[in-house]
PDB file of C-alpha atoms and ligand atoms in Angstrom:
ATOM      1  CA  MET A   1     218.849 138.757  38.555  1.00 70.00           C
ATOM      2  CA  ALA A   2     219.744 135.362  37.263  1.00 92.00           C
ATOM      3  CA  ILE A   3     222.475 133.711  35.295  1.00 97.00           C
ATOM      4  CA  ARG A   4     221.039 131.736  32.403  1.00 98.00           C
ATOM      5  CA  ASN A   5     222.505 128.656  30.799  1.00 98.00           C
ATOM      6  CA  ILE A   6     224.504 129.537  27.667  1.00 98.00           C
ATOM      7  CA  ARG A   7     223.658 127.291  24.734  1.00 98.00           C
ATOM      8  CA  GLU A   8     226.615 125.837  22.886  1.00 98.00           C
ATOM      9  CA  ILE A   9     227.365 125.065  19.250  1.00 98.00           C
ATOM     10  CA  GLY A  10     225.385 122.028  18.150  1.00 97.00           C
ATOM     11  CA  ASP A  11     222.265 123.209  19.984  1.00 98.00           C
ATOM     12  CA  PRO A  12     219.667 123.733  17.236  1.00 98.00           C
ATOM     13  CA  VAL A  13     218.332 126.904  18.913  1.00 98.00           C
ATOM     14  CA  LEU A  14     221.509 128.666  17.737  1.00 98.00           C
ATOM     15  CA  ASN A  15     220.615 128.074  14.084  1.00 98.00           C
ATOM     16  CA  LYS A  16     217.098 129.499  14.145  1.00 98.00           C
ATOM     17  CA  LYS A  17     215.925 132.902  12.979  1.00 98.00           C
ATOM     18  CA  CYS A  18     214.711 135.089  15.854  1.00 98.00           C
ATOM     19  CA  LYS A  19     211.411 136.954  15.948  1.00 98.00           C
ATOM     20  CA  GLU A  20     211.069 140.719  16.188  1.00 98.00           C
ATOM     21  CA  VAL A  21     210.137 142.122  19.583  1.00 98.00           C
ATOM     22  CA  THR A  22     206.762 143.876  19.406  1.00 98.00           C
ATOM     23  CA  GLU A  23     206.343 144.693  23.072  1.00 97.00           C
ATOM     24  CA  VAL A  24     208.734 144.872  26.015  1.00 98.00           C
ATOM     25  CA  SER A  25     206.842 143.025  28.742  1.00 97.00           C
ATOM     26  CA  GLU A  26     207.967 142.384  32.321  1.00 97.00           C
ATOM     27  CA  ARG A  27     209.268 139.043  31.101  1.00 97.00           C
ATOM     28  CA  THR A  28     211.279 140.759  28.374  1.00 98.00           C
ATOM     29  CA  LEU A  29     212.821 143.142  30.927  1.00 98.00           C
ATOM     30  CA  GLU A  30     213.745 140.171  33.076  1.00 98.00           C
ATOM     31  CA  LEU A  31     215.319 138.472  30.062  1.00 98.00           C
ATOM     32  CA  ILE A  32     217.369 141.622  29.309  1.00 98.00           C
ATOM     33  CA  ASP A  33     218.605 141.848  32.936  1.00 98.00           C
ATOM     34  CA  ASP A  34     219.514 138.182  32.879  1.00 98.00           C
ATOM     35  CA  MET A  35     221.328 138.568  29.554  1.00 98.00           C
ATOM     36  CA  PHE A  36     223.552 141.324  30.989  1.00 98.00           C
ATOM     37  CA  ASP A  37     224.205 139.259  34.139  1.00 98.00           C
ATOM     38  CA  THR A  38     224.985 136.164  32.092  1.00 98.00           C
ATOM     39  CA  MET A  39     227.262 138.076  29.705  1.00 98.00           C
ATOM     40  CA  TYR A  40     229.266 139.723  32.510  1.00 97.00           C
ATOM     41  CA  GLU A  41     229.473 136.482  34.504  1.00 97.00           C
ATOM     42  CA  ALA A  42     230.939 134.723  31.453  1.00 97.00           C
ATOM     43  CA  ASP A  43     233.343 137.617  30.686  1.00 96.00           C
ATOM     44  CA  GLY A  44     231.774 138.113  27.286  1.00 97.00           C
ATOM     45  CA  VAL A  45     231.565 141.336  25.292  1.00 97.00           C
ATOM     46  CA  GLY A  46     228.257 140.417  23.725  1.00 98.00           C
ATOM     47  CA  LEU A  47     225.314 138.075  24.014  1.00 98.00           C
ATOM     48  CA  ALA A  48     222.306 137.416  21.812  1.00 98.00           C
ATOM     49  CA  ALA A  49     218.992 136.097  23.145  1.00 98.00           C
ATOM     50  CA  PRO A  50     219.178 132.770  21.246  1.00 98.00           C
ATOM     51  CA  GLN A  51     222.365 132.023  23.201  1.00 98.00           C
ATOM     52  CA  VAL A  52     220.167 131.706  26.276  1.00 98.00           C
ATOM     53  CA  GLY A  53     217.542 129.823  24.299  1.00 98.00           C
ATOM     54  CA  ILE A  54     215.148 132.684  23.528  1.00 98.00           C
ATOM     55  CA  LEU A  55     214.331 133.332  19.870  1.00 98.00           C
ATOM     56  CA  LYS A  56     213.883 137.099  20.120  1.00 98.00           C
ATOM     57  CA  ARG A  57     215.821 139.860  18.379  1.00 98.00           C
ATOM     58  CA  ILE A  58     217.600 141.143  21.490  1.00 98.00           C
ATOM     59  CA  VAL A  59     221.341 141.718  21.911  1.00 98.00           C
ATOM     60  CA  THR A  60     223.471 142.928  24.826  1.00 98.00           C
ATOM     61  CA  ILE A  61     226.979 144.281  24.251  1.00 98.00           C
ATOM     62  CA  ASP A  62     229.655 145.818  26.446  1.00 98.00           C
ATOM     63  CA  VAL A  63     233.120 146.063  24.937  1.00 97.00           C
ATOM     64  CA  THR A  64     234.703 148.084  27.761  1.00 96.00           C
ATOM     65  CA  GLY A  65     233.027 146.586  30.830  1.00 94.00           C
ATOM     66  CA  GLU A  66     231.390 149.909  31.649  1.00 94.00           C
ATOM     67  CA  ASP A  67     229.294 150.718  28.620  1.00 96.00           C
ATOM     68  CA  PRO A  68     226.271 148.405  28.507  1.00 98.00           C
ATOM     69  CA  ILE A  69     224.408 148.534  25.215  1.00 98.00           C
ATOM     70  CA  LEU A  70     220.988 147.003  24.598  1.00 98.00           C
ATOM     71  CA  LEU A  71     219.813 146.517  21.025  1.00 98.00           C
ATOM     72  CA  ILE A  72     216.243 145.418  20.337  1.00 98.00           C
ATOM     73  CA  ASN A  73     215.349 144.583  16.707  1.00 98.00           C
ATOM     74  CA  PRO A  74     218.718 145.899  15.500  1.00 98.00           C
ATOM     75  CA  VAL A  75     219.341 146.556  11.806  1.00 98.00           C
ATOM     76  CA  ILE A  76     222.630 147.596  10.225  1.00 98.00           C
ATOM     77  CA  LEU A  77     222.130 150.790   8.213  1.00 98.00           C
ATOM     78  CA  GLU A  78     225.678 151.368   7.036  1.00 98.00           C
ATOM     79  CA  SER A  79     229.017 149.638   7.178  1.00 98.00           C
ATOM     80  CA  SER A  80     232.443 150.473   5.814  1.00 98.00           C
ATOM     81  CA  GLY A  81     236.118 149.647   6.064  1.00 98.00           C
ATOM     82  CA  GLU A  82     237.594 146.328   7.044  1.00 98.00           C
ATOM     83  CA  GLN A  83     239.219 144.768  10.087  1.00 98.00           C
ATOM     84  CA  ARG A  84     240.741 141.324  10.322  1.00 98.00           C
ATOM     85  CA  GLY A  85     241.198 139.798  13.746  1.00 96.00           C
ATOM     86  CA  ASN A  86     240.470 137.070  16.245  1.00 96.00           C
ATOM     87  CA  GLU A  87     236.938 136.455  17.314  1.00 97.00           C
ATOM     88  CA  GLY A  88     235.329 134.221  19.874  1.00 97.00           C
ATOM     89  CA  CYS A  89     231.859 133.369  21.092  1.00 98.00           C
ATOM     90  CA  LEU A  90     230.425 132.276  24.431  1.00 98.00           C
ATOM     91  CA  SER A  91     228.585 129.519  22.542  1.00 98.00           C
ATOM     92  CA  VAL A  92     231.868 128.163  21.173  1.00 98.00           C
ATOM     93  CA  PRO A  93     233.877 127.939  24.409  1.00 96.00           C
ATOM     94  CA  GLY A  94     237.660 127.745  24.319  1.00 95.00           C
ATOM     95  CA  LYS A  95     237.908 128.511  20.607  1.00 97.00           C
ATOM     96  CA  THR A  96     238.938 131.466  18.490  1.00 97.00           C
ATOM     97  CA  GLY A  97     239.374 132.184  14.804  1.00 97.00           C
ATOM     98  CA  ILE A  98     240.165 134.966  12.395  1.00 97.00           C
ATOM     99  CA  VAL A  99     237.193 136.794  10.906  1.00 98.00           C
ATOM    100  CA  THR A 100     237.125 139.844   8.641  1.00 98.00           C
ATOM    101  CA  ARG A 101     234.474 142.400   9.568  1.00 98.00           C
ATOM    102  CA  PRO A 102     233.663 145.993   8.660  1.00 98.00           C
ATOM    103  CA  ASN A 103     235.611 148.501  10.747  1.00 98.00           C
ATOM    104  CA  TYR A 104     232.584 150.790  11.039  1.00 98.00           C
ATOM    105  CA  VAL A 105     228.881 150.080  11.359  1.00 98.00           C
ATOM    106  CA  LYS A 106     225.846 152.203  12.006  1.00 98.00           C
ATOM    107  CA  VAL A 107     222.914 150.351  13.508  1.00 98.00           C
ATOM    108  CA  GLN A 108     219.314 151.258  14.188  1.00 98.00           C
ATOM    109  CA  ALA A 109     217.633 149.598  17.145  1.00 98.00           C
ATOM    110  CA  TYR A 110     215.073 150.112  19.905  1.00 98.00           C
ATOM    111  CA  ASN A 111     215.688 150.601  23.607  1.00 98.00           C
ATOM    112  CA  GLU A 112     213.719 148.995  26.466  1.00 98.00           C
ATOM    113  CA  ASN A 113     210.976 151.635  26.003  1.00 98.00           C
ATOM    114  CA  MET A 114     210.733 150.680  22.321  1.00 98.00           C
ATOM    115  CA  GLU A 115     212.116 154.073  21.314  1.00 98.00           C
ATOM    116  CA  PRO A 116     214.271 153.947  18.194  1.00 98.00           C
ATOM    117  CA  PHE A 117     217.878 155.125  18.242  1.00 98.00           C
ATOM    118  CA  GLU A 118     220.978 154.909  16.127  1.00 98.00           C
ATOM    119  CA  LEU A 119     224.407 153.790  17.259  1.00 98.00           C
ATOM    120  CA  GLU A 120     227.754 153.975  15.515  1.00 98.00           C
ATOM    121  CA  GLY A 121     230.632 151.673  16.326  1.00 98.00           C
ATOM    122  CA  THR A 122     234.186 151.125  15.163  1.00 98.00           C
ATOM    123  CA  GLU A 123     236.778 148.434  15.790  1.00 98.00           C
ATOM    124  CA  LEU A 124     235.737 146.009  18.562  1.00 98.00           C
ATOM    125  CA  LEU A 125     232.259 147.512  18.906  1.00 98.00           C
ATOM    126  CA  ALA A 126     231.673 147.187  15.153  1.00 98.00           C
ATOM    127  CA  ARG A 127     232.877 143.587  15.317  1.00 98.00           C
ATOM    128  CA  ALA A 128     230.640 142.798  18.296  1.00 98.00           C
ATOM    129  CA  ILE A 129     227.583 144.334  16.620  1.00 98.00           C
ATOM    130  CA  CYS A 130     228.111 142.281  13.444  1.00 98.00           C
ATOM    131  CA  HIS A 131     228.766 139.093  15.410  1.00 98.00           C
ATOM    132  CA  GLU A 132     225.731 139.451  17.674  1.00 98.00           C
ATOM    133  CA  LEU A 133     223.340 140.431  14.881  1.00 98.00           C
ATOM    134  CA  GLU A 134     224.275 137.279  12.984  1.00 98.00           C
ATOM    135  CA  HIS A 135     223.195 135.222  15.999  1.00 98.00           C
ATOM    136  CA  LEU A 136     219.685 136.639  15.484  1.00 98.00           C
ATOM    137  CA  ASP A 137     219.576 135.010  12.056  1.00 98.00           C
ATOM    138  CA  GLY A 138     220.944 131.697  13.270  1.00 98.00           C
ATOM    139  CA  HIS A 139     224.569 132.161  12.244  1.00 98.00           C
ATOM    140  CA  LEU A 140     227.770 131.619  14.224  1.00 98.00           C
ATOM    141  CA  TYR A 141     231.154 133.196  13.488  1.00 98.00           C
ATOM    142  CA  VAL A 142     232.680 129.761  12.883  1.00 97.00           C
ATOM    143  CA  GLU A 143     231.008 129.823   9.447  1.00 97.00           C
ATOM    144  CA  LYS A 144     233.205 132.809   8.544  1.00 96.00           C
ATOM    145  CA  VAL A 145     236.523 131.799  10.076  1.00 97.00           C
ATOM    146  CA  GLU A 146     239.508 132.127   7.770  1.00 96.00           C
ATOM    147  CA  GLY A 147     241.728 129.098   8.173  1.00 93.00           C
ATOM    148  CA  GLU A 148     241.386 126.891  11.220  1.00 92.00           C
ATOM    149  CA  LEU A 149     239.369 127.358  14.351  1.00 95.00           C
ATOM    150  CA  MET A 150     242.012 127.422  17.091  1.00 94.00           C
ATOM    151  CA  ASN A 151     242.049 126.477  20.764  1.00 94.00           C
ATOM    152  CA  ILE A 152     242.581 129.514  22.981  1.00 90.00           C
ATOM    153  CA  ALA A 153     244.662 127.336  25.349  1.00 88.00           C
ATOM    154  CA  ASP A 154     247.108 126.466  22.526  1.00 86.00           C
ATOM    155  CA  LEU A 155     247.564 130.139  21.635  1.00 80.00           C
ATOM    156  CA  GLU A 156     248.250 131.058  25.258  1.00 77.00           C
ATOM    157  CA  GLN A 157     250.930 128.351  25.486  1.00 75.00           C
ATOM    158  CA  GLU A 158     252.794 129.898  22.571  1.00 65.00           C
ATOM    159  CA  GLU A 159     253.026 133.269  24.271  1.00 57.00           C
TER     160      GLU A 159
HETATM  161 NI1  LIG B 201     228.592 134.757  19.756  1.00 72.62          NI
END
């Protein structure tokens, strides 16, 4: 177990397209463990491998804190509906912005044994899946923000 350094906006690794995983080696398993540790340590609901500097199509998600999801080579098969809400990213610390996403997605991915499976998600899980998959193609949510990117600290002061 190890906490890895989270790359932040401006780091060119975040704008690169990731490669498909062809084999889950010991090193890949270690990376996956570290991604979960790093995500939980940072209080995130999702993390993509490029955020720890690795250009592989691997994503970890946990929107409840007790439902870890690993997606290897994920592909969105279906999406529908719409949700508009605040989004944030561990690579853009202290910031949030409004992004419109589908309210439902169905994704196909592989588990750590390279067995394919399908997963459906709504609401926050659908949002997290869309957000994390975009990281694998070098995109950050800030490209999609409607209006201004806001400081989380400013929003908390207003409350
Ligand atoms: Ni992110």
